[in-house]
C-alpha cells in the first residue's frame, strides 16, 4: 500500500520535497556552514518522545536521498507501526552538513504525518465492528496534501480524491448554479462522454427528490449525504436501498463517529483527519562519534 502510494505520486512528492527544501534552506544553511567542516561524516537517530503510530519514514527516506544521495537511512520501525516514548524509528548516516540541512523538513513531515496516522487508526478501531470506511477530504495544508493523505492511508483510511482533477464531486452550489439535479447531471454526462475518461462521480443530495434523480444516472458512483444527523441519515439510506454507495459528511467527529458508522452508511468523510491534528513529538539527535 505504502509503496503503491509513493510510486503513484512520485512526481508530486518530488515537487513537494524540492519546494520544501528550497523554502527552508534558500541559498545556504549559514548556521551549519559557519561551524561544520564539509568533510565530516556523521549519524543521527530519530527518537520518539510520545506514544502513537508512526508515519513518514518512507517519505523521510525520500527527503534525505533527494537532498544528498550519500545519506543512507537505517530503518528500525516501519510506517504504520505502534510507537512509544524512547523508540528509535531510524538512523541516518552521511555528511553532517546534509543531515543538518534536512533535519527540520524530516521532523515537520514525520511528526505531522504520525499525528494524522495515529488519529486515523483510533477512529478505525472505534468503527471496526461496522462496514463503514473512513475517507479524508480536501481540507489539507497547502503544498502538504500528498504527505497528509499518505498518512491517512498508512492509518488505514482512504483517500476521497486527491484534488479537483481526479474525480467529480457535485455539491449543492453546482446544483443550484445549474438549476437543479437533473440538469446538472445531464450536463455532467455530456462532459464525461466528451472527456472520454473514467472518473468517479459523487453527488451530494439534500432531499428525497435529489436522491431519486441521482439514482437514475448510471455513471453516479456514490451519493453524498452532507450535514445529515444520524436519524436523517437512516431515513435517506432507506430511500437509497443499496442502489448506490453512500457517504456521510459534515459534523462528524470522534465523539459521534460510531453513531454515524452504525447507520449502515458505506463511508464517512472527516475533514478533522487532516485539520487541527496534534503532531507526535520526536527529535533527530546526533549520534556521538
mmCIF file of C-alpha atoms in Angstrom:
data_model
loop_
_atom_site.group_PDB
_atom_site.id
_atom_site.type_symbol
_atom_site.label_atom_id
_atom_site.label_comp_id
_atom_site.label_asym_id
_atom_site.label_seq_id
_atom_site.Cartn_x
_atom_site.Cartn_y
_atom_site.Cartn_z
ATOM 1 C CA UNK A 1 0.000 0.000 0.000
ATOM 2 C CA UNK A 2 2.699 2.499 1.030
ATOM 3 C CA UNK A 3 4.928 1.572 -1.889
ATOM 4 C CA UNK A 4 1.968 1.940 -4.247
ATOM 5 C CA UNK A 5 1.235 5.450 -2.963
ATOM 6 C CA UNK A 6 4.847 6.539 -3.441
ATOM 7 C CA UNK A 7 5.029 5.031 -6.929
ATOM 8 C CA UNK A 8 1.730 6.607 -7.980
ATOM 9 C CA UNK A 9 2.549 10.087 -6.712
ATOM 10 C CA UNK A 10 6.338 10.057 -7.031
ATOM 11 C CA UNK A 11 6.467 13.177 -9.225
ATOM 12 C CA UNK A 12 4.210 15.160 -6.872
ATOM 13 C CA UNK A 13 6.208 14.060 -3.830
ATOM 14 C CA UNK A 14 9.435 15.093 -5.555
ATOM 15 C CA UNK A 15 7.972 18.557 -6.205
ATOM 16 C CA UNK A 16 6.900 18.838 -2.569
ATOM 17 C CA UNK A 17 10.362 17.875 -1.331
ATOM 18 C CA UNK A 18 12.139 20.236 -3.721
ATOM 19 C CA UNK A 19 9.940 23.206 -2.807
ATOM 20 C CA UNK A 20 10.040 22.496 0.927
ATOM 21 C CA UNK A 21 13.832 22.223 0.978
ATOM 22 C CA UNK A 22 14.152 25.421 -1.031
ATOM 23 C CA UNK A 23 11.764 27.214 1.336
ATOM 24 C CA UNK A 24 13.863 26.244 4.357
ATOM 25 C CA UNK A 25 17.419 26.329 3.039
ATOM 26 C CA UNK A 26 17.226 29.063 0.419
ATOM 27 C CA UNK A 27 20.711 29.963 -0.775
ATOM 28 C CA UNK A 28 22.539 28.224 2.104
ATOM 29 C CA UNK A 29 22.401 26.833 5.637
ATOM 30 C CA UNK A 30 24.612 29.578 7.036
ATOM 31 C CA UNK A 31 24.481 28.231 10.599
ATOM 32 C CA UNK A 32 25.918 24.833 9.740
ATOM 33 C CA UNK A 33 28.385 26.194 7.191
ATOM 34 C CA UNK A 34 29.755 28.556 9.822
ATOM 35 C CA UNK A 35 30.898 25.771 12.139
ATOM 36 C CA UNK A 36 30.796 22.336 10.416
ATOM 37 C CA UNK A 37 33.522 21.192 8.025
ATOM 38 C CA UNK A 38 32.279 19.832 4.708
ATOM 39 C CA UNK A 39 34.168 16.529 5.020
ATOM 40 C CA UNK A 40 32.688 15.499 8.390
ATOM 41 C CA UNK A 41 30.628 12.303 8.196
ATOM 42 C CA UNK A 42 28.179 11.606 10.982
ATOM 43 C CA UNK A 43 24.971 9.843 12.036
ATOM 44 C CA UNK A 44 21.714 10.797 13.734
ATOM 45 C CA UNK A 45 18.776 8.908 15.191
ATOM 46 C CA UNK A 46 15.078 9.718 15.233
ATOM 47 C CA UNK A 47 13.870 9.458 18.832
ATOM 48 C CA UNK A 48 10.161 9.030 19.587
ATOM 49 C CA UNK A 49 9.013 11.121 22.558
ATOM 50 C CA UNK A 50 5.370 10.017 22.899
ATOM 51 C CA UNK A 51 3.139 7.093 22.030
ATOM 52 C CA UNK A 52 1.187 6.748 18.807
ATOM 53 C CA UNK A 53 1.586 5.277 15.342
ATOM 54 C CA UNK A 54 4.497 6.019 13.040
ATOM 55 C CA UNK A 55 4.126 7.529 9.583
ATOM 56 C CA UNK A 56 6.546 9.266 7.267
ATOM 57 C CA UNK A 57 9.613 7.037 7.477
ATOM 58 C CA UNK A 58 9.430 6.168 3.781
ATOM 59 C CA UNK A 59 8.894 9.825 2.880
ATOM 60 C CA UNK A 60 11.765 10.879 5.143
ATOM 61 C CA UNK A 61 13.993 8.464 3.250
ATOM 62 C CA UNK A 62 12.976 10.181 0.001
ATOM 63 C CA UNK A 63 13.794 13.588 1.511
ATOM 64 C CA UNK A 64 17.272 12.511 2.601
ATOM 65 C CA UNK A 65 18.033 10.850 -0.744
ATOM 66 C CA UNK A 66 16.661 13.788 -2.747
ATOM 67 C CA UNK A 67 18.993 16.199 -0.959
ATOM 68 C CA UNK A 68 22.099 14.029 -0.883
ATOM 69 C CA UNK A 69 22.461 10.524 -2.333
ATOM 70 C CA UNK A 70 25.221 9.855 0.181
ATOM 71 C CA UNK A 71 22.689 9.881 3.031
ATOM 72 C CA UNK A 72 21.731 6.333 3.979
ATOM 73 C CA UNK A 73 18.735 5.519 6.148
ATOM 74 C CA UNK A 74 18.699 2.540 8.501
ATOM 75 C CA UNK A 75 15.043 1.855 9.316
ATOM 76 C CA UNK A 76 14.207 0.321 12.698
ATOM 77 C CA UNK A 77 10.422 0.822 12.718
ATOM 78 C CA UNK A 78 8.220 0.747 9.634
ATOM 79 C CA UNK A 79 5.360 3.095 8.751
ATOM 80 C CA UNK A 80 2.100 2.141 10.421
ATOM 81 C CA UNK A 81 3.746 0.550 13.456
ATOM 82 C CA UNK A 82 2.850 1.303 17.065
ATOM 83 C CA UNK A 83 5.471 3.503 18.762
ATOM 84 C CA UNK A 84 6.210 4.568 22.318
ATOM 85 C CA UNK A 85 8.445 7.045 24.078
ATOM 86 C CA UNK A 86 12.118 6.139 23.714
ATOM 87 C CA UNK A 87 11.787 4.163 20.475
ATOM 88 C CA UNK A 88 14.333 4.770 17.721
ATOM 89 C CA UNK A 89 12.485 4.902 14.411
ATOM 90 C CA UNK A 90 15.531 5.135 12.165
ATOM 91 C CA UNK A 91 19.139 6.211 11.908
ATOM 92 C CA UNK A 92 20.633 8.258 9.100
ATOM 93 C CA UNK A 93 24.296 8.184 8.125
ATOM 94 C CA UNK A 94 26.253 10.540 5.894
ATOM 95 C CA UNK A 95 27.615 14.082 5.632
ATOM 96 C CA UNK A 96 26.838 16.071 8.772
ATOM 97 C CA UNK A 97 26.002 19.174 6.737
ATOM 98 C CA UNK A 98 23.369 17.264 4.787
ATOM 99 C CA UNK A 99 21.798 15.760 7.915
ATOM 100 C CA UNK A 100 21.513 19.225 9.448
ATOM 101 C CA UNK A 101 20.076 20.735 6.261
ATOM 102 C CA UNK A 102 17.274 18.168 6.041
ATOM 103 C CA UNK A 103 16.577 17.784 9.777
ATOM 104 C CA UNK A 104 13.692 20.249 10.093
ATOM 105 C CA UNK A 105 11.809 19.138 6.981
ATOM 106 C CA UNK A 106 12.076 15.499 8.053
ATOM 107 C CA UNK A 107 10.846 16.288 11.564
ATOM 108 C CA UNK A 108 7.991 18.505 10.396
ATOM 109 C CA UNK A 109 6.883 15.811 7.966
ATOM 110 C CA UNK A 110 7.143 12.732 10.175
ATOM 111 C CA UNK A 111 5.659 14.381 13.277
ATOM 112 C CA UNK A 112 2.582 15.699 11.430
ATOM 113 C CA UNK A 113 2.102 12.500 9.447
ATOM 114 C CA UNK A 114 2.362 10.379 12.594
ATOM 115 C CA UNK A 115 -0.290 12.535 14.257
ATOM 116 C CA UNK A 116 -2.653 12.007 11.312
ATOM 117 C CA UNK A 117 -1.983 8.275 11.175
ATOM 118 C CA UNK A 118 -2.498 7.898 14.924
ATOM 119 C CA UNK A 119 -5.840 9.713 14.792
ATOM 120 C CA UNK A 120 -6.969 7.716 11.746
ATOM 121 C CA UNK A 121 -6.042 4.451 13.484
ATOM 122 C CA UNK A 122 -8.032 5.458 16.563
ATOM 123 C CA UNK A 123 -11.132 6.218 14.502
ATOM 124 C CA UNK A 124 -10.804 2.980 12.548
ATOM 125 C CA UNK A 125 -10.619 0.988 15.757
ATOM 126 C CA UNK A 126 -13.769 2.700 17.014
ATOM 127 C CA UNK A 127 -15.853 1.640 13.993
ATOM 128 C CA UNK A 128 -14.241 -1.679 13.068
ATOM 129 C CA UNK A 129 -17.447 -3.514 14.058
ATOM 130 C CA UNK A 130 -19.250 -1.793 11.157
ATOM 131 C CA UNK A 131 -18.854 -1.929 7.372
ATOM 132 C CA UNK A 132 -18.172 1.816 7.275
ATOM 133 C CA UNK A 133 -14.871 3.108 5.856
ATOM 134 C CA UNK A 134 -13.148 6.403 6.619
ATOM 135 C CA UNK A 135 -12.402 8.985 3.914
ATOM 136 C CA UNK A 136 -10.288 12.105 4.087
ATOM 137 C CA UNK A 137 -11.178 15.402 2.342
ATOM 138 C CA UNK A 138 -9.528 18.323 0.535
ATOM 139 C CA UNK A 139 -9.246 20.175 3.848
ATOM 140 C CA UNK A 140 -5.484 19.860 3.791
ATOM 141 C CA UNK A 141 -2.467 22.097 4.354
ATOM 142 C CA UNK A 142 -1.471 23.848 1.095
ATOM 143 C CA UNK A 143 1.528 22.130 -0.525
ATOM 144 C CA UNK A 144 1.447 19.355 2.099
ATOM 145 C CA UNK A 145 -1.592 17.464 0.784
ATOM 146 C CA UNK A 146 0.218 14.403 -0.539
ATOM 147 C CA UNK A 147 2.005 13.802 2.746
ATOM 148 C CA UNK A 148 -1.216 14.243 4.726
ATOM 149 C CA UNK A 149 -3.240 11.945 2.508
ATOM 150 C CA UNK A 150 -0.381 9.428 2.571
ATOM 151 C CA UNK A 151 -0.617 9.457 6.368
ATOM 152 C CA UNK A 152 -4.362 8.773 6.199
ATOM 153 C CA UNK A 153 -3.657 5.727 4.026
ATOM 154 C CA UNK A 154 -0.989 4.482 6.438
ATOM 155 C CA UNK A 155 -3.548 4.775 9.235
ATOM 156 C CA UNK A 156 -5.993 2.540 7.382
ATOM 157 C CA UNK A 157 -8.157 5.333 5.984
ATOM 158 C CA UNK A 158 -8.996 6.026 2.350
ATOM 159 C CA UNK A 159 -8.365 8.991 0.075
ATOM 160 C CA UNK A 160 -11.591 10.628 -1.083
ATOM 161 C CA UNK A 161 -9.880 12.227 -4.059
ATOM 162 C CA UNK A 162 -6.515 13.875 -4.349
ATOM 163 C CA UNK A 163 -7.855 17.071 -5.858
ATOM 164 C CA UNK A 164 -10.288 18.570 -8.345
ATOM 165 C CA UNK A 165 -8.557 16.720 -11.177
ATOM 166 C CA UNK A 166 -9.145 13.041 -10.339
ATOM 167 C CA UNK A 167 -12.859 12.777 -9.510
ATOM 168 C CA UNK A 168 -16.131 14.652 -9.882
ATOM 169 C CA UNK A 169 -17.862 15.783 -6.696
ATOM 170 C CA UNK A 170 -21.085 17.628 -7.431
ATOM 171 C CA UNK A 171 -22.192 19.675 -4.440
ATOM 172 C CA UNK A 172 -25.052 21.991 -3.603
ATOM 173 C CA UNK A 173 -23.546 25.057 -5.284
ATOM 174 C CA UNK A 174 -23.042 23.180 -8.569
ATOM 175 C CA UNK A 175 -26.654 22.016 -8.480
ATOM 176 C CA UNK A 176 -28.011 25.473 -7.677
ATOM 177 C CA UNK A 177 -25.912 27.138 -10.392
ATOM 178 C CA UNK A 178 -27.215 24.625 -12.946
ATOM 179 C CA UNK A 179 -30.860 24.904 -11.945
ATOM 180 C CA UNK A 180 -31.453 21.528 -10.356
ATOM 181 C CA UNK A 181 -30.156 17.976 -10.070
ATOM 182 C CA UNK A 182 -31.386 16.581 -13.395
ATOM 183 C CA UNK A 183 -29.983 19.456 -15.419
ATOM 184 C CA UNK A 184 -26.655 19.224 -13.568
ATOM 185 C CA UNK A 185 -26.258 15.503 -14.176
ATOM 186 C CA UNK A 186 -27.283 15.734 -17.837
ATOM 187 C CA UNK A 187 -24.525 18.294 -18.331
ATOM 188 C CA UNK A 188 -22.092 16.102 -16.397
ATOM 189 C CA UNK A 189 -22.964 13.108 -18.572
ATOM 190 C CA UNK A 190 -22.235 15.103 -21.731
ATOM 191 C CA UNK A 191 -18.947 16.286 -20.271
ATOM 192 C CA UNK A 192 -17.868 12.737 -19.377
ATOM 193 C CA UNK A 193 -18.763 11.422 -22.826
ATOM 194 C CA UNK A 194 -16.720 14.184 -24.433
ATOM 195 C CA UNK A 195 -13.841 13.746 -21.999
ATOM 196 C CA UNK A 196 -13.744 10.007 -22.688
ATOM 197 C CA UNK A 197 -12.051 9.361 -19.364
ATOM 198 C CA UNK A 198 -13.204 7.285 -16.414
ATOM 199 C CA UNK A 199 -13.818 9.430 -13.326
ATOM 200 C CA UNK A 200 -15.663 8.566 -10.136
ATOM 201 C CA UNK A 201 -18.744 10.719 -9.692
ATOM 202 C CA UNK A 202 -20.044 11.610 -6.226
ATOM 203 C CA UNK A 203 -23.254 13.635 -5.934
ATOM 204 C CA UNK A 204 -24.492 15.499 -2.884
ATOM 205 C CA UNK A 205 -28.212 15.046 -2.311
ATOM 206 C CA UNK A 206 -30.142 17.299 0.089
ATOM 207 C CA UNK A 207 -33.563 15.678 -0.098
ATOM 208 C CA UNK A 208 -35.587 12.766 -1.466
ATOM 209 C CA UNK A 209 -36.178 14.462 -4.820
ATOM 210 C CA UNK A 210 -32.448 14.876 -5.419
ATOM 211 C CA UNK A 211 -31.786 11.302 -4.297
ATOM 212 C CA UNK A 212 -34.398 9.960 -6.745
ATOM 213 C CA UNK A 213 -32.856 11.978 -9.576
ATOM 214 C CA UNK A 214 -29.247 10.977 -8.870
ATOM 215 C CA UNK A 215 -30.021 7.271 -8.571
ATOM 216 C CA UNK A 216 -31.329 7.188 -12.147
ATOM 217 C CA UNK A 217 -27.939 8.130 -13.622
ATOM 218 C CA UNK A 218 -25.765 5.034 -14.025
ATOM 219 C CA UNK A 219 -22.473 6.952 -14.020
ATOM 220 C CA UNK A 220 -23.070 8.223 -10.463
ATOM 221 C CA UNK A 221 -20.924 6.093 -8.148
ATOM 222 C CA UNK A 222 -21.862 7.473 -4.753
ATOM 223 C CA UNK A 223 -24.492 9.558 -3.015
ATOM 224 C CA UNK A 224 -23.121 12.150 -0.586
ATOM 225 C CA UNK A 225 -25.362 12.987 2.364
ATOM 226 C CA UNK A 226 -23.914 16.147 3.886
ATOM 227 C CA UNK A 227 -24.867 17.536 7.302
ATOM 228 C CA UNK A 228 -27.474 14.857 7.983
ATOM 229 C CA UNK A 229 -27.875 13.825 11.608
ATOM 230 C CA UNK A 230 -27.913 10.050 12.245
ATOM 231 C CA UNK A 231 -31.733 9.813 12.217
ATOM 232 C CA UNK A 232 -31.963 11.728 8.960
ATOM 233 C CA UNK A 233 -29.179 9.585 7.542
ATOM 234 C CA UNK A 234 -31.004 6.347 8.350
ATOM 235 C CA UNK A 235 -34.106 7.664 6.580
ATOM 236 C CA UNK A 236 -32.083 8.664 3.499
ATOM 237 C CA UNK A 237 -30.387 5.257 3.386
ATOM 238 C CA UNK A 238 -33.797 3.600 3.411
ATOM 239 C CA UNK A 239 -34.676 5.589 0.273
ATOM 240 C CA UNK A 240 -31.456 4.630 -1.498
ATOM 241 C CA UNK A 241 -31.847 0.936 -0.569
ATOM 242 C CA UNK A 242 -28.317 -0.014 -1.536
ATOM 243 C CA UNK A 243 -28.672 1.079 -5.159
ATOM 244 C CA UNK A 244 -25.665 3.394 -4.809
ATOM 245 C CA UNK A 245 -22.754 3.571 -2.413
ATOM 246 C CA UNK A 246 -23.318 6.193 0.261
ATOM 247 C CA UNK A 247 -21.181 8.717 2.106
ATOM 248 C CA UNK A 248 -21.930 10.868 5.137
ATOM 249 C CA UNK A 249 -20.047 14.097 5.817
ATOM 250 C CA UNK A 250 -20.330 17.244 7.901
ATOM 251 C CA UNK A 251 -20.430 17.478 11.692
ATOM 252 C CA UNK A 252 -18.777 14.058 12.041
ATOM 253 C CA UNK A 253 -16.235 13.999 14.845
ATOM 254 C CA UNK A 254 -14.539 11.462 17.064
ATOM 255 C CA UNK A 255 -17.301 11.885 19.628
ATOM 256 C CA UNK A 256 -20.068 10.813 17.226
ATOM 257 C CA UNK A 257 -18.379 8.734 14.513
ATOM 258 C CA UNK A 258 -19.652 5.450 15.959
ATOM 259 C CA UNK A 259 -23.257 6.661 15.819
ATOM 260 C CA UNK A 260 -22.824 7.618 12.152
ATOM 261 C CA UNK A 261 -21.000 4.417 11.207
ATOM 262 C CA UNK A 262 -23.712 2.294 12.801
ATOM 263 C CA UNK A 263 -26.376 3.786 10.499
ATOM 264 C CA UNK A 264 -25.155 1.479 7.729
ATOM 265 C CA UNK A 265 -23.586 4.194 5.581
ATOM 266 C CA UNK A 266 -20.679 2.960 3.434
ATOM 267 C CA UNK A 267 -18.286 5.868 4.046
ATOM 268 C CA UNK A 268 -17.792 8.794 6.383
ATOM 269 C CA UNK A 269 -15.592 11.688 5.246
ATOM 270 C CA UNK A 270 -13.891 13.654 8.001
ATOM 271 C CA UNK A 271 -12.050 16.927 7.492
ATOM 272 C CA UNK A 272 -10.673 16.592 11.012
ATOM 273 C CA UNK A 273 -8.340 13.834 9.787
ATOM 274 C CA UNK A 274 -6.020 16.475 8.353
ATOM 275 C CA UNK A 275 -7.243 19.550 10.270
ATOM 276 C CA UNK A 276 -6.161 20.550 13.777
ATOM 277 C CA UNK A 277 -4.134 17.389 14.264
ATOM 278 C CA UNK A 278 -1.669 17.185 17.142
ATOM 279 C CA UNK A 279 1.751 16.094 15.919
ATOM 280 C CA UNK A 280 3.593 13.239 17.582
ATOM 281 C CA UNK A 281 6.678 14.667 19.310
ATOM 282 C CA UNK A 282 10.036 13.381 18.037
ATOM 283 C CA UNK A 283 13.597 14.621 17.737
ATOM 284 C CA UNK A 284 16.541 13.934 15.453
ATOM 285 C CA UNK A 285 19.664 13.725 17.577
ATOM 286 C CA UNK A 286 23.287 13.357 16.551
ATOM 287 C CA UNK A 287 24.939 10.080 17.477
ATOM 288 C CA UNK A 288 28.194 10.767 19.286
ATOM 289 C CA UNK A 289 31.245 9.634 17.355
#
